[in-house]
Amino acid sequence: MKLLKNKIFIFIVLLIFSLFSIQFYFISSSYSRDTSSYVLLLEGKGELISSGDTNILKLEKKQKISSGDVVNTFGNSLAVIEWGDKSITRLGENTKVLIKENFTSDDLSKINISFELLKGKTWSNVISIFSGESYFKQEIKGVSAAVRGTVFEASYENDYIISHKHTVKVSNKDGKSIDVIEGKELNIKTFSLEDILNKINSSFQELNEKLDKEYIKQLREKFISSLNDTNPLNLVKNFTLKSETLNILKETNPKNEFEKFFKNLSDEKKQKVISYLNTLNQNINFENGENTDLYNLKLNTRENLINNTTDEEQKETLLNYLLFDLKNLKDNNKSLYEKTTNFIYRYKDLLSLPAENKEKFLKDILLLNGEDINLENMQQVVRSLDSLGQEKVNGLLDNALNFIKNFFK
């Protein structure tokens, strides 16, 4: 009888250990992601040239790409590169690109992506946050376009780069740079800004805008699925730092609860939580307010990063990226628009604005809600910006101020 009890005890201990191990695996894997980059042929014909070998692309079948690879599409064809950070670049027909850099760390803390357009046209939707050593660059005819949180188009034959959302910073070999703001076109030959001309292929834009909506919807569904862990082993779920952190962030106002939770952690565990917050923040950066719960989770994640990271540059970057959401929120979700503007105003001291102008400037720009916006006060906001003087505007909030100025015109 004693031997039987011992066996039962050992079995129970092993079972509990297995439950913890399996659940830890499921929780860990639910937040892990493939950071390789792939090319996928959507229609027509294409090829992937890798280390001198030419592989024919097959419809709806992903193929992994590496630095040094060349992707070609032929007539009446369309392909998409899904980068390791989940940003995308679509290749129109008769397009050729060279992959120069292709690195994304597992936790998304470092992203180095660069490619060169050798012919044809591309459309890129960049969804990650880039700061520090991270970047997303496209080269074309001797100029380099560096982007963040941006949707932009480039054409080799027609010599243009267009920003469809936010701002693209373009530099040439002479060291000159131009901010291509939303709705503007850079003429590569003259290296000057122009209004968008009739030569732009509107059908290519319409197709990509449609595909972008579908892609963001897919990202949203996958992200929600990763949060909704339906594994029956949830009885031990709260024993992981990640899940406990996430459960707090899902609350309506988690700041105080998170502070208590974070304060009692060891330094090692605090660093793990910060690392997880950074990864979560990257994973959810695509959310622009169409899903209220996810956007609130994004704000909660960002606020607790701002309050607990020691990286001052990162704090300002996190705030700047919220400015990119304002236009969509103003048009589609007044409640989140007001919440976001108040959030930015609450942390205004992190922004690189002249102290004597900061209070009035931010009130003018951020505290206009959708109901109050009209031509008169829009012009007042623009005058407020202009009154700072060009020498003060340069560099303020990086290119975000130019975006705001263009947005309110």
CSV table of C-alpha atoms in Angstrom, one decimal:
chain,number,residue,atom,x,y,z
A,1,MET,CA,0.0,0.0,0.0
A,2,LYS,CA,2.8,2.4,0.9
A,3,LEU,CA,4.5,1.6,-2.4
A,4,LEU,CA,1.3,2.4,-4.3
A,5,LYS,CA,1.0,5.7,-2.4
A,6,ASN,CA,4.5,6.6,-3.4
A,7,LYS,CA,3.9,5.8,-7.0
A,8,ILE,CA,0.7,7.9,-7.0
A,9,PHE,CA,2.6,10.8,-5.3
A,10,ILE,CA,5.4,10.6,-7.9
A,11,PHE,CA,2.8,10.5,-10.7
A,12,ILE,CA,1.0,13.6,-9.4
A,13,VAL,CA,4.3,15.5,-9.1
A,14,LEU,CA,5.3,14.5,-12.7
A,15,LEU,CA,1.9,15.4,-14.0
A,16,ILE,CA,2.1,18.9,-12.4
A,17,PHE,CA,5.6,19.4,-13.7
A,18,SER,CA,4.4,18.4,-17.2
A,19,LEU,CA,1.4,20.7,-17.0
A,20,PHE,CA,3.7,23.6,-16.2
A,21,SER,CA,6.2,22.7,-18.9
A,22,ILE,CA,3.6,22.3,-21.6
A,23,GLN,CA,1.8,25.4,-20.6
A,24,PHE,CA,5.0,27.4,-20.5
A,25,TYR,CA,5.7,26.1,-24.0
A,26,PHE,CA,2.3,27.1,-25.3
A,27,ILE,CA,2.5,30.6,-23.7
A,28,SER,CA,6.0,31.2,-25.0
A,29,SER,CA,5.2,29.9,-28.5
A,30,SER,CA,2.1,32.0,-28.6
A,31,TYR,CA,4.2,35.2,-28.5
A,32,SER,CA,7.1,33.9,-30.6
A,33,ARG,CA,7.2,34.7,-34.3
A,34,ASP,CA,9.0,33.9,-37.5
A,35,THR,CA,11.3,36.8,-38.2
A,36,SER,CA,12.5,35.5,-41.6
A,37,SER,CA,11.5,37.3,-44.8
A,38,TYR,CA,9.6,35.7,-47.6
A,39,VAL,CA,8.5,36.5,-51.2
A,40,LEU,CA,5.0,35.4,-52.4
A,41,LEU,CA,3.8,35.5,-56.0
A,42,LEU,CA,0.2,36.8,-56.0
A,43,GLU,CA,-0.4,36.6,-59.7
A,44,GLY,CA,1.4,36.1,-63.0
A,45,LYS,CA,5.0,35.0,-63.2
A,46,GLY,CA,8.2,35.7,-61.2
A,47,GLU,CA,11.6,34.4,-60.2
A,48,LEU,CA,14.0,34.4,-57.2
A,49,ILE,CA,17.7,34.5,-58.0
A,50,SER,CA,19.6,33.3,-55.0
A,51,SER,CA,23.4,32.6,-55.0
A,52,GLY,CA,23.4,32.4,-58.8
A,53,ASP,CA,20.5,29.9,-58.9
A,54,THR,CA,17.2,30.9,-60.5
A,55,ASN,CA,14.0,29.6,-58.9
A,56,ILE,CA,10.7,30.1,-60.5
A,57,LEU,CA,8.2,31.6,-58.1
A,58,LYS,CA,5.0,29.6,-57.7
A,59,LEU,CA,1.6,31.2,-57.1
A,60,GLU,CA,0.6,31.4,-53.4
A,61,LYS,CA,3.7,29.6,-52.2
A,62,LYS,CA,6.1,31.5,-49.9
A,63,GLN,CA,9.9,31.3,-50.5
A,64,LYS,CA,12.4,32.5,-48.0
A,65,ILE,CA,14.7,35.3,-49.1
A,66,SER,CA,18.1,36.4,-47.9
A,67,SER,CA,20.6,39.3,-48.3
A,68,GLY,CA,22.0,39.3,-51.9
A,69,ASP,CA,18.8,37.7,-53.4
A,70,VAL,CA,17.1,39.3,-56.5
A,71,VAL,CA,13.4,39.1,-57.0
A,72,ASN,CA,11.9,39.6,-60.5
A,73,THR,CA,8.4,39.9,-61.7
A,74,PHE,CA,7.2,39.7,-65.3
A,75,GLY,CA,4.3,41.3,-67.3
A,76,ASN,CA,0.9,41.3,-65.7
A,77,SER,CA,2.4,40.0,-62.4
A,78,LEU,CA,2.3,41.0,-58.7
A,79,ALA,CA,4.5,39.7,-55.9
A,80,VAL,CA,4.8,40.7,-52.2
A,81,ILE,CA,7.8,40.6,-49.9
A,82,GLU,CA,6.8,40.0,-46.3
A,83,TRP,CA,9.7,41.3,-44.2
A,84,GLY,CA,10.7,39.8,-40.8
A,85,ASP,CA,9.0,42.6,-38.9
A,86,LYS,CA,5.8,42.0,-40.9
A,87,SER,CA,6.2,45.2,-43.0
A,88,ILE,CA,5.5,44.5,-46.7
A,89,THR,CA,6.7,45.6,-50.1
A,90,ARG,CA,4.7,44.7,-53.2
A,91,LEU,CA,6.3,44.5,-56.6
A,92,GLY,CA,4.3,45.5,-59.7
A,93,GLU,CA,4.8,44.0,-63.1
A,94,ASN,CA,8.3,43.9,-64.7
A,95,THR,CA,9.9,44.8,-61.4
A,96,LYS,CA,13.3,43.9,-60.1
A,97,VAL,CA,14.7,44.4,-56.6
A,98,LEU,CA,17.9,43.5,-54.9
A,99,ILE,CA,17.8,42.5,-51.2
A,100,LYS,CA,20.7,44.3,-49.5
A,101,GLU,CA,20.0,43.9,-45.7
A,102,ASN,CA,17.5,41.5,-44.1
A,103,PHE,CA,17.8,41.2,-40.4
A,104,THR,CA,15.1,41.2,-37.7
A,105,SER,CA,15.9,40.1,-34.2
A,106,ASP,CA,13.5,37.6,-32.5
A,107,ASP,CA,12.3,40.2,-30.0
A,108,LEU,CA,12.0,42.9,-32.7
A,109,SER,CA,14.4,45.2,-30.8
A,110,LYS,CA,16.7,45.5,-33.9
A,111,ILE,CA,15.4,45.7,-37.5
A,112,ASN,CA,17.8,46.3,-40.5
A,113,ILE,CA,16.0,46.1,-43.8
A,114,SER,CA,17.3,47.7,-47.1
A,115,PHE,CA,16.7,46.9,-50.7
A,116,GLU,CA,17.3,48.5,-54.1
A,117,LEU,CA,14.8,49.0,-56.9
A,118,LEU,CA,16.5,48.2,-60.2
A,119,LYS,CA,13.4,48.5,-62.4
A,120,GLY,CA,9.7,48.7,-62.2
A,121,LYS,CA,7.6,50.0,-59.2
A,122,THR,CA,7.1,49.1,-55.6
A,123,TRP,CA,4.6,49.8,-52.8
A,124,SER,CA,5.7,49.5,-49.2
A,125,ASN,CA,3.7,49.5,-46.0
A,126,VAL,CA,6.1,49.9,-43.0
A,127,ILE,CA,4.4,49.0,-39.7
A,128,SER,CA,7.2,48.8,-37.1
A,129,ILE,CA,8.7,51.4,-34.8
A,130,PHE,CA,12.2,52.4,-35.8
A,131,SER,CA,14.7,54.0,-33.5
A,132,GLY,CA,18.3,53.6,-32.5
A,133,GLU,CA,20.1,51.2,-34.8
A,134,SER,CA,16.9,50.0,-36.6
A,135,TYR,CA,15.9,51.2,-40.1
A,136,PHE,CA,13.9,50.4,-43.2
A,137,LYS,CA,15.5,51.8,-46.4
A,138,GLN,CA,14.8,51.6,-50.1
A,139,GLU,CA,17.4,52.8,-52.7
A,140,ILE,CA,16.6,53.9,-56.2
A,141,LYS,CA,18.8,55.6,-58.8
A,142,GLY,CA,21.3,56.9,-56.2
A,143,VAL,CA,18.9,58.2,-53.6
A,144,SER,CA,17.9,56.5,-50.3
A,145,ALA,CA,14.4,56.6,-48.8
A,146,ALA,CA,14.4,56.1,-45.0
A,147,VAL,CA,10.9,55.5,-43.6
A,148,ARG,CA,9.0,54.7,-40.4
A,149,GLY,CA,5.3,54.1,-40.0
A,150,THR,CA,4.9,55.0,-43.6
A,151,VAL,CA,3.1,53.9,-46.8
A,152,PHE,CA,5.0,54.9,-49.9
A,153,GLU,CA,5.4,54.1,-53.6
A,154,ALA,CA,8.5,54.2,-55.9
A,155,SER,CA,8.9,54.0,-59.7
A,156,TYR,CA,12.2,53.5,-61.4
A,157,GLU,CA,11.1,54.4,-64.9
A,158,ASN,CA,9.0,57.4,-63.9
A,159,ASP,CA,11.7,58.7,-61.4
A,160,TYR,CA,9.4,59.3,-58.4
A,161,ILE,CA,8.9,58.5,-54.7
A,162,ILE,CA,5.4,59.2,-53.3
A,163,SER,CA,4.4,59.3,-49.7
A,164,HIS,CA,0.8,58.0,-49.3
A,165,LYS,CA,0.8,58.1,-45.5
A,166,HIS,CA,3.1,60.1,-43.2
A,167,THR,CA,6.6,61.1,-44.3
A,168,VAL,CA,9.5,59.6,-46.2
A,169,LYS,CA,13.0,61.1,-45.7
A,170,VAL,CA,15.0,60.9,-48.9
A,171,SER,CA,18.7,61.6,-49.2
A,172,ASN,CA,21.0,61.8,-52.2
A,173,LYS,CA,24.8,61.2,-52.7
A,174,ASP,CA,25.5,64.9,-52.1
A,175,GLY,CA,24.2,64.7,-48.5
A,176,LYS,CA,21.0,66.6,-49.2
A,177,SER,CA,17.8,65.4,-47.8
A,178,ILE,CA,14.1,66.1,-48.3
A,179,ASP,CA,11.0,65.2,-46.3
A,180,VAL,CA,8.4,63.9,-48.7
A,181,ILE,CA,5.2,64.5,-46.8
A,182,GLU,CA,1.9,62.8,-47.3
A,183,GLY,CA,0.4,63.4,-50.7
A,184,LYS,CA,3.6,64.8,-52.2
A,185,GLU,CA,5.9,63.3,-54.9
A,186,LEU,CA,9.7,63.6,-55.0
A,187,ASN,CA,11.1,63.9,-58.6
A,188,ILE,CA,14.3,61.9,-58.4
A,189,LYS,CA,16.0,63.6,-61.4
A,190,THR,CA,15.6,67.1,-60.0
A,191,PHE,CA,15.5,66.1,-56.3
A,192,SER,CA,12.6,68.3,-55.7
A,193,LEU,CA,9.0,68.0,-54.4
A,194,GLU,CA,6.1,68.2,-56.8
A,195,ASP,CA,2.3,67.7,-56.6
A,196,ILE,CA,1.3,64.2,-57.6
A,197,LEU,CA,1.0,64.2,-61.4
A,198,ASN,CA,-1.3,62.3,-63.7
A,199,LYS,CA,1.4,59.9,-64.6
A,200,ILE,CA,0.7,58.1,-61.4
A,201,ASN,CA,-1.0,54.7,-61.9
A,202,SER,CA,-4.2,55.1,-59.9
A,203,SER,CA,-5.2,51.5,-60.4
A,204,PHE,CA,-1.9,50.4,-58.8
A,205,GLN,CA,-2.6,52.6,-55.8
A,206,GLU,CA,-6.2,51.5,-55.5
A,207,LEU,CA,-5.1,47.8,-55.7
A,208,ASN,CA,-2.5,48.3,-53.0
A,209,GLU,CA,-4.8,50.2,-50.7
A,210,LYS,CA,-7.3,47.4,-50.9
A,211,LEU,CA,-4.6,44.8,-50.3
A,212,ASP,CA,-3.3,46.8,-47.3
A,213,LYS,CA,-6.7,46.8,-45.6
A,214,GLU,CA,-6.9,43.0,-46.1
A,215,TYR,CA,-3.3,42.6,-44.8
A,216,ILE,CA,-3.9,44.7,-41.6
A,217,LYS,CA,-7.1,42.7,-41.0
A,218,GLN,CA,-5.1,39.5,-41.2
A,219,LEU,CA,-2.5,40.9,-38.8
A,220,ARG,CA,-5.2,42.0,-36.4
A,221,GLU,CA,-6.9,38.5,-36.5
A,222,LYS,CA,-3.6,36.7,-35.9
A,223,PHE,CA,-2.7,39.1,-33.0
A,224,ILE,CA,-6.1,38.6,-31.3
A,225,SER,CA,-5.7,34.8,-31.8
A,226,SER,CA,-2.4,35.0,-30.0
A,227,LEU,CA,-4.0,36.8,-27.0
A,228,ASN,CA,-7.0,34.5,-26.7
A,229,ASP,CA,-5.2,31.4,-25.3
A,230,THR,CA,-7.9,28.6,-25.3
A,231,ASN,CA,-5.5,25.9,-24.2
A,232,PRO,CA,-7.1,23.8,-21.4
A,233,LEU,CA,-4.0,24.2,-19.3
A,234,ASN,CA,-4.9,27.7,-18.4
A,235,LEU,CA,-4.9,26.8,-14.7
A,236,VAL,CA,-1.2,27.7,-14.6
A,237,LYS,CA,-1.2,30.5,-17.0
A,238,ASN,CA,-0.9,33.2,-14.4
A,239,PHE,CA,2.5,31.9,-13.3
A,240,THR,CA,4.3,33.4,-16.2
A,241,LEU,CA,5.6,37.0,-16.3
A,242,LYS,CA,4.3,37.5,-19.8
A,243,SER,CA,0.7,36.5,-19.1
A,244,GLU,CA,0.6,38.4,-15.8
A,245,THR,CA,1.9,41.5,-17.5
A,246,LEU,CA,-0.6,41.1,-20.4
A,247,ASN,CA,-3.6,40.6,-18.0
A,248,ILE,CA,-2.8,43.9,-16.3
A,249,LEU,CA,-2.4,45.7,-19.6
A,250,LYS,CA,-5.8,44.5,-20.7
A,251,GLU,CA,-7.4,46.5,-17.8
A,252,THR,CA,-9.1,49.8,-18.5
A,253,ASN,CA,-6.7,51.9,-16.4
A,254,PRO,CA,-3.8,49.6,-15.6
A,255,LYS,CA,-1.2,52.2,-14.6
A,256,ASN,CA,-1.4,52.0,-10.8
A,257,GLU,CA,-1.8,48.2,-10.8
A,258,PHE,CA,1.2,47.8,-13.2
A,259,GLU,CA,3.3,50.1,-11.0
A,260,LYS,CA,2.6,47.9,-7.9
A,261,PHE,CA,3.3,44.7,-9.9
A,262,PHE,CA,6.5,46.1,-11.5
A,263,LYS,CA,7.8,47.5,-8.2
A,264,ASN,CA,7.9,44.1,-6.5
A,265,LEU,CA,9.9,42.4,-9.2
A,266,SER,CA,13.6,41.6,-9.1
A,267,ASP,CA,15.9,43.6,-11.4
A,268,GLU,CA,16.2,40.6,-13.7
A,269,LYS,CA,12.5,40.1,-13.9
A,270,LYS,CA,12.0,43.8,-14.5
A,271,GLN,CA,14.3,43.6,-17.5
A,272,LYS,CA,12.3,40.7,-18.9
A,273,VAL,CA,9.0,42.6,-18.5
A,274,ILE,CA,10.5,45.6,-20.3
A,275,SER,CA,11.7,43.4,-23.1
A,276,TYR,CA,8.3,41.8,-23.4
A,277,LEU,CA,6.6,45.3,-23.4
A,278,ASN,CA,8.9,46.3,-26.3
A,279,THR,CA,8.1,43.2,-28.3
A,280,LEU,CA,4.4,43.6,-27.6
A,281,ASN,CA,4.6,47.3,-28.6
A,282,GLN,CA,6.1,46.3,-31.9
A,283,ASN,CA,3.6,43.6,-32.5
A,284,ILE,CA,0.6,45.9,-31.9
A,285,ASN,CA,1.9,49.0,-33.6
A,286,PHE,CA,-0.1,48.3,-36.7
A,287,GLU,CA,-3.4,48.9,-34.8
A,288,ASN,CA,-4.8,52.3,-35.9
A,289,GLY,CA,-8.0,52.4,-33.9
A,290,GLU,CA,-10.3,50.2,-35.9
A,291,ASN,CA,-10.3,47.8,-33.0
A,292,THR,CA,-10.9,49.8,-29.8
A,293,ASP,CA,-9.7,47.1,-27.4
A,294,LEU,CA,-6.5,46.6,-29.2
A,295,TYR,CA,-5.8,50.3,-29.5
A,296,ASN,CA,-6.3,50.7,-25.8
A,297,LEU,CA,-3.9,47.8,-25.2
A,298,LYS,CA,-1.5,49.7,-27.5
A,299,LEU,CA,-1.8,52.9,-25.4
A,300,ASN,CA,-1.5,50.9,-22.1
A,301,THR,CA,1.6,49.2,-23.4
A,302,ARG,CA,3.2,52.4,-24.5
A,303,GLU,CA,2.4,54.3,-21.3
A,304,ASN,CA,4.0,51.6,-19.1
A,305,LEU,CA,7.0,51.6,-21.4
A,306,ILE,CA,7.3,55.4,-21.1
A,307,ASN,CA,7.0,55.2,-17.4
A,308,ASN,CA,9.5,52.4,-16.8
A,309,THR,CA,12.2,52.5,-19.5
A,310,THR,CA,15.3,54.6,-18.9
A,311,ASP,CA,15.9,55.3,-22.6
A,312,GLU,CA,14.9,58.9,-23.1
A,313,GLU,CA,15.2,58.7,-26.9
A,314,GLN,CA,12.8,55.7,-26.9
A,315,LYS,CA,10.3,57.6,-24.8
A,316,GLU,CA,10.1,60.4,-27.3
A,317,THR,CA,9.9,58.0,-30.2
A,318,LEU,CA,7.0,56.1,-28.6
A,319,LEU,CA,5.1,59.4,-28.3
A,320,ASN,CA,6.0,60.6,-31.8
A,321,TYR,CA,4.5,57.4,-33.3
A,322,LEU,CA,1.1,58.1,-31.7
A,323,LEU,CA,1.0,61.3,-33.8
A,324,PHE,CA,0.8,59.1,-36.9
A,325,ASP,CA,-2.5,57.7,-35.6
A,326,LEU,CA,-4.3,61.1,-35.2
A,327,LYS,CA,-5.6,61.5,-38.7
A,328,ASN,CA,-7.3,58.1,-38.8
A,329,LEU,CA,-8.6,58.4,-35.3
A,330,LYS,CA,-10.1,61.9,-36.1
A,331,ASP,CA,-12.0,60.5,-39.0
A,332,ASN,CA,-13.1,57.2,-37.5
A,333,ASN,CA,-13.0,57.2,-33.7
A,334,LYS,CA,-13.6,60.5,-31.8
A,335,SER,CA,-13.3,58.9,-28.4
A,336,LEU,CA,-9.9,57.3,-29.1
A,337,TYR,CA,-8.8,60.6,-30.8
A,338,GLU,CA,-9.5,62.5,-27.7
A,339,LYS,CA,-7.9,59.9,-25.5
A,340,THR,CA,-4.7,59.9,-27.7
A,341,THR,CA,-4.4,63.6,-27.8
A,342,ASN,CA,-4.8,63.8,-24.0
A,343,PHE,CA,-2.2,61.0,-23.7
A,344,ILE,CA,0.3,63.0,-25.9
A,345,TYR,CA,-0.4,66.2,-24.0
A,346,ARG,CA,0.1,64.4,-20.6
A,347,TYR,CA,3.6,63.4,-21.6
A,348,LYS,CA,4.4,66.6,-23.6
A,349,ASP,CA,7.6,67.2,-21.7
A,350,LEU,CA,9.2,64.3,-23.5
A,351,LEU,CA,8.8,66.1,-26.9
A,352,SER,CA,11.6,68.2,-28.3
A,353,LEU,CA,9.8,71.5,-28.5
A,354,PRO,CA,10.9,74.9,-27.3
A,355,ALA,CA,9.7,75.4,-23.7
A,356,GLU,CA,8.3,78.9,-24.4
A,357,ASN,CA,6.1,77.5,-27.2
A,358,LYS,CA,5.3,74.0,-26.0
A,359,GLU,CA,2.1,74.7,-24.0
A,360,LYS,CA,0.3,76.8,-26.6
A,361,PHE,CA,1.5,74.8,-29.5
A,362,LEU,CA,0.4,71.4,-28.2
A,363,LYS,CA,-3.0,72.8,-27.0
A,364,ASP,CA,-3.6,74.3,-30.5
A,365,ILE,CA,-2.7,71.1,-32.3
A,366,LEU,CA,-3.6,68.2,-30.0
A,367,LEU,CA,-6.7,69.4,-28.2
A,368,LEU,CA,-8.8,70.0,-31.3
A,369,ASN,CA,-11.4,67.3,-31.5
A,370,GLY,CA,-13.3,66.3,-34.6
A,371,GLU,CA,-16.3,68.4,-33.6
A,372,ASP,CA,-14.4,71.6,-33.3
A,373,ILE,CA,-12.2,71.3,-36.4
A,374,ASN,CA,-13.1,73.8,-39.1
A,375,LEU,CA,-11.2,75.8,-41.7
A,376,GLU,CA,-10.7,78.8,-39.4
A,377,ASN,CA,-9.1,77.0,-36.5
A,378,MET,CA,-7.1,74.7,-38.9
A,379,GLN,CA,-5.6,77.9,-40.3
A,380,GLN,CA,-4.9,79.1,-36.8
A,381,VAL,CA,-3.0,75.9,-36.0
A,382,VAL,CA,-0.9,76.4,-39.1
A,383,ARG,CA,-0.2,80.0,-38.1
A,384,SER,CA,0.8,78.7,-34.7
A,385,LEU,CA,3.3,76.4,-36.3
A,386,ASP,CA,4.6,79.1,-38.7
A,387,SER,CA,5.1,81.5,-35.8
A,388,LEU,CA,7.8,79.3,-34.4
A,389,GLY,CA,10.1,80.2,-37.3
A,390,GLN,CA,11.7,77.9,-39.7
A,391,GLU,CA,14.9,77.6,-37.7
A,392,LYS,CA,12.9,76.3,-34.8
A,393,VAL,CA,10.7,74.0,-36.8
A,394,ASN,CA,13.6,72.2,-38.3
A,395,GLY,CA,14.2,69.0,-36.4
A,396,LEU,CA,11.2,69.4,-34.0
A,397,LEU,CA,9.5,66.1,-33.5
A,398,ASP,CA,11.7,65.0,-36.4
A,399,ASN,CA,9.3,64.9,-39.5
A,400,ALA,CA,6.2,64.5,-37.4
A,401,LEU,CA,5.6,68.2,-37.2
A,402,ASN,CA,5.6,68.5,-41.0
A,403,PHE,CA,3.1,65.7,-41.1
A,404,ILE,CA,0.8,67.6,-38.6
A,405,LYS,CA,1.2,70.8,-40.5
A,406,ASN,CA,0.2,69.1,-43.7
A,407,PHE,CA,-2.6,67.2,-41.9
A,408,PHE,CA,-4.3,70.4,-40.6
A,409,LYS,CA,-4.1,72.4,-43.9
